[in-house]
Coordinates of N, CA, C and O in Angstrom, one line a residue:
Q1 N 13.9 7.8 -11.6 CA 13.8 6.4 -11.2 C 13.5 6.4 -9.7 O 14.1 7.1 -8.9
V2 N 12.5 5.6 -9.3 CA 12.2 5.4 -7.9 C 12.3 3.9 -7.5 O 11.7 3.1 -8.2
Q3 N 12.9 3.6 -6.4 CA 13.0 2.2 -5.9 C 12.2 2.2 -4.7 O 12.3 3.1 -3.8
L4 N 11.4 1.1 -4.5 CA 10.5 1.0 -3.4 C 10.8 -0.3 -2.7 O 10.9 -1.4 -3.3
V5 N 10.8 -0.2 -1.3 CA 11.1 -1.4 -0.5 C 10.1 -1.5 0.6 O 10.0 -0.6 1.5
E6 N 9.3 -2.6 0.6 CA 8.3 -2.8 1.6 C 8.8 -3.6 2.8 O 9.8 -4.4 2.6
S7 N 8.2 -3.4 3.9 CA 8.5 -4.1 5.1 C 7.3 -4.1 6.0 O 6.4 -3.4 5.8
G8 N 7.4 -5.0 7.1 CA 6.4 -5.0 8.1 C 5.4 -6.1 8.0 O 4.5 -6.3 8.8
G9 N 5.5 -6.9 6.9 CA 4.6 -8.1 6.8 C 5.0 -9.2 7.8 O 6.0 -9.1 8.6
G10 N 4.1 -10.2 7.9 CA 4.4 -11.3 8.8 C 3.1 -12.1 9.1 O 2.1 -12.0 8.3
L11 N 3.2 -12.9 10.1 CA 2.1 -13.8 10.5 C 1.4 -13.2 11.6 O 2.0 -12.8 12.7
V12 N 0.0 -13.1 11.6 CA -0.8 -12.5 12.6 C -2.1 -13.3 12.7 O -2.6 -13.8 11.7
Q13 N -2.6 -13.3 13.9 CA -3.9 -14.0 14.1 C -5.0 -13.1 13.7 O -4.9 -11.8 13.6
S14 N -6.1 -13.7 13.3 CA -7.3 -13.0 12.9 C -7.7 -12.0 14.0 O -7.7 -12.3 15.2
G15 N -8.0 -10.7 13.6 CA -8.3 -9.7 14.6 C -7.1 -8.8 15.0 O -7.3 -7.8 15.6
G16 N -5.9 -9.3 14.6 CA -4.7 -8.6 14.9 C -4.4 -7.4 14.0 O -5.2 -7.1 13.1
S17 N -3.3 -6.8 14.2 CA -2.9 -5.6 13.4 C -1.4 -5.7 12.9 O -0.6 -6.4 13.5
L18 N -1.2 -5.1 11.8 CA 0.2 -4.9 11.3 C 0.3 -3.6 10.7 O -0.7 -3.0 10.2
R19 N 1.5 -3.1 10.6 CA 1.7 -1.8 9.9 C 2.8 -2.1 8.9 O 3.9 -2.4 9.2
L20 N 2.4 -1.9 7.6 CA 3.4 -2.0 6.5 C 4.0 -0.7 6.2 O 3.4 0.4 6.4
S21 N 5.3 -0.7 5.9 CA 6.0 0.5 5.5 C 6.6 0.3 4.1 O 6.9 -0.8 3.7
C22 N 6.7 1.4 3.4 CA 7.3 1.3 2.0 C 8.2 2.6 1.9 O 7.8 3.7 2.0
V23 N 9.5 2.3 1.9 CA 10.5 3.4 1.8 C 10.9 3.6 0.3 O 11.2 2.6 -0.4
A24 N 10.9 4.8 -0.1 CA 11.3 5.1 -1.5 C 12.6 5.8 -1.6 O 13.0 6.6 -0.7
S25 N 13.4 5.4 -2.6 CA 14.6 6.1 -2.9 C 14.4 7.3 -3.7 O 13.3 7.5 -4.3
G26 N 15.3 8.2 -3.8 CA 15.2 9.4 -4.7 C 14.6 10.6 -3.9 O 14.0 10.5 -2.9
R27 N 14.8 11.7 -4.5 CA 14.4 13.0 -3.8 C 13.1 13.5 -4.3 O 12.6 14.6 -3.9
T28 N 12.4 12.7 -5.2 CA 11.1 13.2 -5.7 C 9.9 12.5 -5.1 O 8.8 12.6 -5.6
F29 N 10.1 11.8 -4.0 CA 9.1 11.0 -3.4 C 7.8 11.9 -3.2 O 6.7 11.4 -3.4
S30 N 8.0 13.0 -2.7 CA 6.9 13.9 -2.3 C 6.0 14.3 -3.5 O 4.9 14.8 -3.3
S31 N 6.5 14.1 -4.7 CA 5.7 14.5 -5.8 C 4.9 13.3 -6.4 O 4.1 13.5 -7.3
Y32 N 5.0 12.1 -5.8 CA 4.4 11.0 -6.3 C 3.1 10.6 -5.4 O 3.2 10.7 -4.2
A33 N 2.1 10.2 -6.1 CA 1.0 9.5 -5.4 C 1.5 8.1 -5.1 O 2.3 7.5 -5.8
M34 N 1.0 7.5 -4.0 CA 1.4 6.2 -3.6 C 0.2 5.3 -3.5 O -0.9 5.7 -3.1
G35 N 0.4 4.0 -3.8 CA -0.7 3.1 -3.7 C -0.2 1.8 -3.0 O 1.0 1.5 -3.0
W36 N -1.2 1.1 -2.4 CA -0.9 -0.3 -1.9 C -1.9 -1.2 -2.7 O -3.1 -0.9 -2.9
F37 N -1.3 -2.3 -3.1 CA -2.0 -3.4 -3.8 C -1.7 -4.7 -3.1 O -0.7 -4.8 -2.3
R38 N -2.5 -5.7 -3.4 CA -2.2 -7.0 -2.8 C -2.6 -8.1 -3.8 O -3.4 -7.9 -4.7
Q39 N -1.9 -9.2 -3.7 CA -2.2 -10.4 -4.6 C -2.2 -11.7 -3.7 O -1.2 -12.0 -3.1
A40 N -3.3 -12.3 -3.7 CA -3.5 -13.6 -2.9 C -3.2 -14.7 -3.9 O -3.3 -14.6 -5.1
P41 N -2.8 -15.9 -3.4 CA -2.5 -17.0 -4.2 C -3.7 -17.3 -5.1 O -4.8 -17.5 -4.7
G42 N -3.4 -17.5 -6.4 CA -4.4 -17.8 -7.4 C -5.3 -16.7 -7.8 O -6.3 -17.0 -8.5
K43 N -5.1 -15.5 -7.3 CA -5.9 -14.4 -7.6 C -5.2 -13.3 -8.3 O -3.9 -13.2 -8.2
E44 N -5.9 -12.4 -8.9 CA -5.3 -11.3 -9.6 C -4.9 -10.2 -8.5 O -5.5 -10.1 -7.4
R45 N -4.0 -9.4 -8.9 CA -3.6 -8.3 -8.0 C -4.8 -7.3 -7.9 O -5.4 -7.0 -8.9
E46 N -5.0 -6.8 -6.7 CA -6.1 -5.9 -6.5 C -5.7 -4.7 -5.7 O -4.8 -4.7 -4.9
F47 N -6.4 -3.6 -5.9 CA -6.2 -2.4 -5.2 C -6.6 -2.5 -3.8 O -7.6 -3.1 -3.4
V48 N -5.8 -1.8 -2.9 CA -6.1 -1.7 -1.5 C -6.3 -0.3 -1.1 O -7.4 0.0 -0.5
A49 N -5.4 0.6 -1.3 CA -5.5 2.0 -0.9 C -4.5 2.8 -1.7 O -3.5 2.4 -2.2
A50 N -4.8 4.1 -1.7 CA -4.0 5.1 -2.4 C -4.0 6.4 -1.7 O -5.0 6.8 -1.0
I51 N -3.0 7.2 -1.9 CA -2.9 8.5 -1.3 C -2.2 9.5 -2.2 O -1.2 9.1 -2.9
S52 N -2.7 10.7 -2.3 CA -2.1 11.7 -3.2 C -0.8 12.2 -2.5 O -0.5 12.0 -1.3
W53 N 0.0 13.0 -3.3 CA 1.3 13.4 -2.8 C 1.1 14.4 -1.6 O 1.9 14.4 -0.7
D54 N 0.0 15.1 -1.6 CA -0.3 16.1 -0.6 C -1.2 15.6 0.5 O -1.7 16.4 1.4
V55 N -1.6 14.4 0.5 CA -2.4 13.7 1.5 C -3.8 14.2 1.5 O -4.7 13.8 2.3
V56 N -4.2 15.0 0.5 CA -5.5 15.5 0.4 C -6.5 14.4 -0.1 O -7.7 14.4 0.4
I57 N -6.0 13.5 -0.9 CA -6.9 12.5 -1.5 C -6.5 11.1 -1.0 O -5.3 10.8 -1.0
T58 N -7.4 10.3 -0.5 CA -7.2 8.9 -0.2 C -8.3 8.1 -0.7 O -9.5 8.5 -0.8
Y59 N -8.0 6.9 -1.2 CA -9.0 5.9 -1.7 C -8.7 4.6 -1.0 O -7.6 4.2 -0.7
Y60 N -9.8 3.9 -0.8 CA -9.7 2.6 -0.2 C -10.6 1.6 -0.9 O -11.7 2.0 -1.4
A61 N -10.2 0.4 -1.0 CA -11.1 -0.7 -1.5 C -12.2 -0.9 -0.4 O -12.0 -0.7 0.8
D62 N -13.4 -1.2 -0.9 CA -14.5 -1.5 0.0 C -14.2 -2.5 1.1 O -14.6 -2.4 2.2
S63 N -13.4 -3.5 0.7 CA -13.1 -4.6 1.6 C -12.2 -4.2 2.8 O -12.1 -5.0 3.7
V64 N -11.6 -3.1 2.7 CA -10.7 -2.7 3.8 C -11.1 -1.4 4.4 O -10.5 -1.0 5.4
K65 N -12.1 -0.7 4.0 CA -12.6 0.5 4.5 C -12.9 0.3 6.0 O -13.6 -0.6 6.4
G66 N -12.5 1.3 6.8 CA -12.7 1.2 8.2 C -11.7 0.3 9.0 O -11.7 0.3 10.2
R67 N -10.9 -0.4 8.3 CA -9.9 -1.3 8.9 C -8.5 -0.9 8.6 O -7.6 -1.0 9.4
F68 N -8.3 -0.4 7.4 CA -6.9 0.0 6.9 C -6.8 1.5 6.8 O -7.8 2.1 6.5
T69 N -5.6 2.0 7.1 CA -5.4 3.4 6.9 C -4.1 3.6 6.2 O -3.0 3.1 6.6
I70 N -4.1 4.4 5.1 CA -2.9 4.8 4.4 C -2.4 6.2 4.8 O -3.2 7.1 4.9
T71 N -1.1 6.3 5.1 CA -0.6 7.6 5.5 C 0.8 7.7 4.8 O 1.3 6.7 4.3
R72 N 1.4 8.9 4.9 CA 2.7 9.0 4.3 C 3.5 10.1 5.1 O 2.9 11.0 5.7
D73 N 4.8 10.0 5.1 CA 5.7 10.9 5.7 C 6.7 11.3 4.6 O 7.6 10.6 4.4
N74 N 6.4 12.5 4.0 CA 7.3 12.8 2.9 C 8.7 13.1 3.4 O 9.7 13.0 2.6
A75 N 8.9 13.6 4.6 CA 10.2 13.8 5.1 C 11.0 12.6 5.2 O 12.3 12.6 5.2
K76 N 10.3 11.4 5.4 CA 11.0 10.1 5.5 C 10.9 9.3 4.3 O 11.3 8.1 4.3
N77 N 10.3 9.8 3.2 CA 10.2 9.1 2.0 C 9.5 7.8 2.2 O 9.8 6.7 1.6
T78 N 8.5 7.8 3.0 CA 7.8 6.5 3.5 C 6.3 6.7 3.4 O 5.7 7.7 3.8
V79 N 5.7 5.6 2.9 CA 4.2 5.5 3.0 C 3.9 4.3 3.9 O 4.7 3.3 3.9
Y80 N 2.8 4.4 4.6 CA 2.5 3.3 5.6 C 1.1 2.8 5.2 O 0.2 3.5 4.7
L81 N 0.9 1.5 5.7 CA -0.5 1.0 5.6 C -0.7 0.3 7.0 O -0.2 -0.7 7.3
Q82 N -1.5 1.0 7.8 CA -1.9 0.5 9.1 C -3.1 -0.5 8.8 O -4.2 0.0 8.3
M83 N -3.0 -1.7 9.2 CA -4.0 -2.7 9.0 C -4.5 -3.2 10.4 O -3.7 -3.9 11.1
N84 N -5.8 -3.0 10.7 CA -6.4 -3.4 11.9 C -7.5 -4.4 11.6 O -8.0 -4.5 10.5
N85 N -7.8 -5.2 12.7 CA -8.9 -6.2 12.5 C -8.7 -7.1 11.3 O -9.6 -7.3 10.5
L86 N -7.5 -7.6 11.2 CA -7.2 -8.4 10.0 C -8.0 -9.7 10.0 O -8.3 -10.3 11.0
K87 N -8.3 -10.1 8.8 CA -9.1 -11.3 8.5 C -8.2 -12.3 7.6 O -7.3 -11.8 6.9
P88 N -8.6 -13.5 7.7 CA -7.8 -14.5 6.9 C -7.8 -14.1 5.4 O -6.9 -14.4 4.7
E89 N -8.9 -13.5 4.9 CA -9.0 -13.1 3.5 C -8.1 -11.9 3.2 O -7.9 -11.6 2.0
D90 N -7.4 -11.3 4.1 CA -6.4 -10.3 3.9 C -5.1 -10.9 3.6 O -4.1 -10.2 3.2
T91 N -4.9 -12.2 3.7 CA -3.7 -12.9 3.4 C -3.3 -12.7 1.9 O -4.1 -13.0 1.0
A92 N -2.1 -12.1 1.7 CA -1.7 -11.8 0.4 C -0.2 -11.3 0.4 O 0.3 -11.0 1.5
I93 N 0.4 -11.1 -0.7 CA 1.6 -10.3 -0.8 C 1.1 -8.9 -1.1 O 0.3 -8.6 -2.0
Y94 N 1.7 -8.0 -0.3 CA 1.3 -6.6 -0.4 C 2.4 -5.8 -1.1 O 3.6 -5.9 -0.7
Y95 N 2.0 -5.0 -2.1 CA 2.9 -4.2 -2.9 C 2.6 -2.7 -2.7 O 1.5 -2.3 -2.8
C96 N 3.7 -1.9 -2.7 CA 3.4 -0.5 -2.8 C 3.9 -0.1 -4.2 O 4.7 -0.7 -4.9
A97 N 3.3 1.1 -4.6 CA 3.5 1.6 -5.9 C 3.5 3.1 -5.9 O 2.9 3.7 -5.1
A98 N 4.3 3.7 -6.9 CA 4.4 5.1 -7.0 C 3.9 5.5 -8.4 O 4.3 4.9 -9.4
G99 N 3.2 6.6 -8.4 CA 2.7 7.1 -9.7 C 2.4 8.6 -9.7 O 2.5 9.2 -8.7
R100 N 2.0 9.1 -10.8 CA 1.7 10.5 -11.0 C 0.4 10.9 -10.3 O 0.3 12.1 -10.0
R101 N -0.5 10.0 -10.2 CA -1.8 10.4 -9.6 C -2.3 9.2 -8.8 O -2.1 8.0 -9.2
P102 N -3.1 9.4 -7.8 CA -3.7 8.3 -7.0 C -4.8 7.7 -7.8 O -5.8 8.4 -8.1
T103 N -4.7 6.4 -8.1 CA -5.8 5.8 -8.8 C -6.1 4.4 -8.1 O -5.2 3.9 -7.4
T104 N -7.2 3.8 -8.5 CA -7.5 2.5 -8.0 C -7.1 1.4 -8.9 O -7.3 0.3 -8.6
N105 N -6.7 1.8 -10.1 CA -6.2 0.8 -11.0 C -4.7 0.7 -10.9 O -4.1 1.4 -10.1
D106 N -4.0 -0.1 -11.7 CA -2.6 -0.4 -11.5 C -1.7 0.5 -12.4 O -0.6 0.1 -12.8
E107 N -2.2 1.7 -12.7 CA -1.4 2.6 -13.6 C -0.4 3.4 -12.8 O -0.4 4.6 -12.8
Y108 N 0.5 2.6 -12.1 CA 1.6 3.2 -11.4 C 2.9 2.9 -12.1 O 3.0 1.9 -12.7
N109 N 3.8 3.8 -12.0 CA 5.1 3.7 -12.7 C 6.1 2.8 -12.0 O 6.9 2.2 -12.7
Y110 N 6.1 2.7 -10.7 CA 7.1 2.0 -10.0 C 6.4 1.1 -9.0 O 5.4 1.5 -8.3
W111 N 7.0 -0.1 -8.8 CA 6.5 -1.1 -7.9 C 7.6 -1.7 -7.0 O 8.7 -1.8 -7.4
G112 N 7.2 -2.0 -5.8 CA 8.1 -2.7 -4.9 C 8.0 -4.2 -5.1 O 7.2 -4.6 -6.0
Q113 N 8.8 -4.9 -4.4 CA 8.9 -6.4 -4.6 C 7.9 -7.1 -3.7 O 7.7 -8.3 -3.8
G114 N 7.3 -6.4 -2.8 CA 6.2 -7.0 -2.0 C 6.6 -7.5 -0.6 O 7.8 -7.8 -0.4
T115 N 5.7 -7.6 0.3 CA 5.9 -8.2 1.6 C 4.7 -9.1 1.9 O 3.5 -8.7 1.7
Q116 N 5.0 -10.2 2.5 CA 3.9 -11.2 2.7 C 3.2 -10.9 4.0 O 3.8 -10.7 5.1
V117 N 1.9 -11.0 3.9 CA 1.0 -10.9 5.1 C 0.2 -12.1 5.2 O -0.5 -12.5 4.2
T118 N 0.2 -12.8 6.3 CA -0.5 -14.0 6.5 C -1.4 -13.9 7.8 O -0.8 -13.6 8.8
V119 N -2.7 -14.1 7.6 CA -3.6 -14.0 8.8 C -4.2 -15.3 9.0 O -4.8 -15.9 8.2
S120 N -3.9 -15.8 10.2 CA -4.4 -17.2 10.6 C -5.8 -17.0 11.3 O -6.0 -16.1 12.0
S121 N -6.6 -18.0 11.1 CA -7.9 -18.0 11.7 C -8.0 -18.6 13.1 O -7.0 -19.2 13.5

């Protein structure tokens, strides 16, 4: 069992930056691929970024490429999402997820409760 807790969300102006963190419980964090997803009001949850357990593989949604960076620190059981040049359309609840392989779909085994990101224009 893995429990995930996100933090780092907040209100930021367009063009600003935020760094989200997701801390995982358990000693097997380093064996899991991690993903970030988001859900805006009235929209379906969508993929943002994913990273393999060994950091060899990363995936990004086209809408965030060049602006967002996913990283992880296995020693700290933490995955990060650095978000730069934020846009109002990035406003959403951001969720981290843990699974056996990095994918762009939602086939992850464990999910956090989310952190709100709001970007004002």
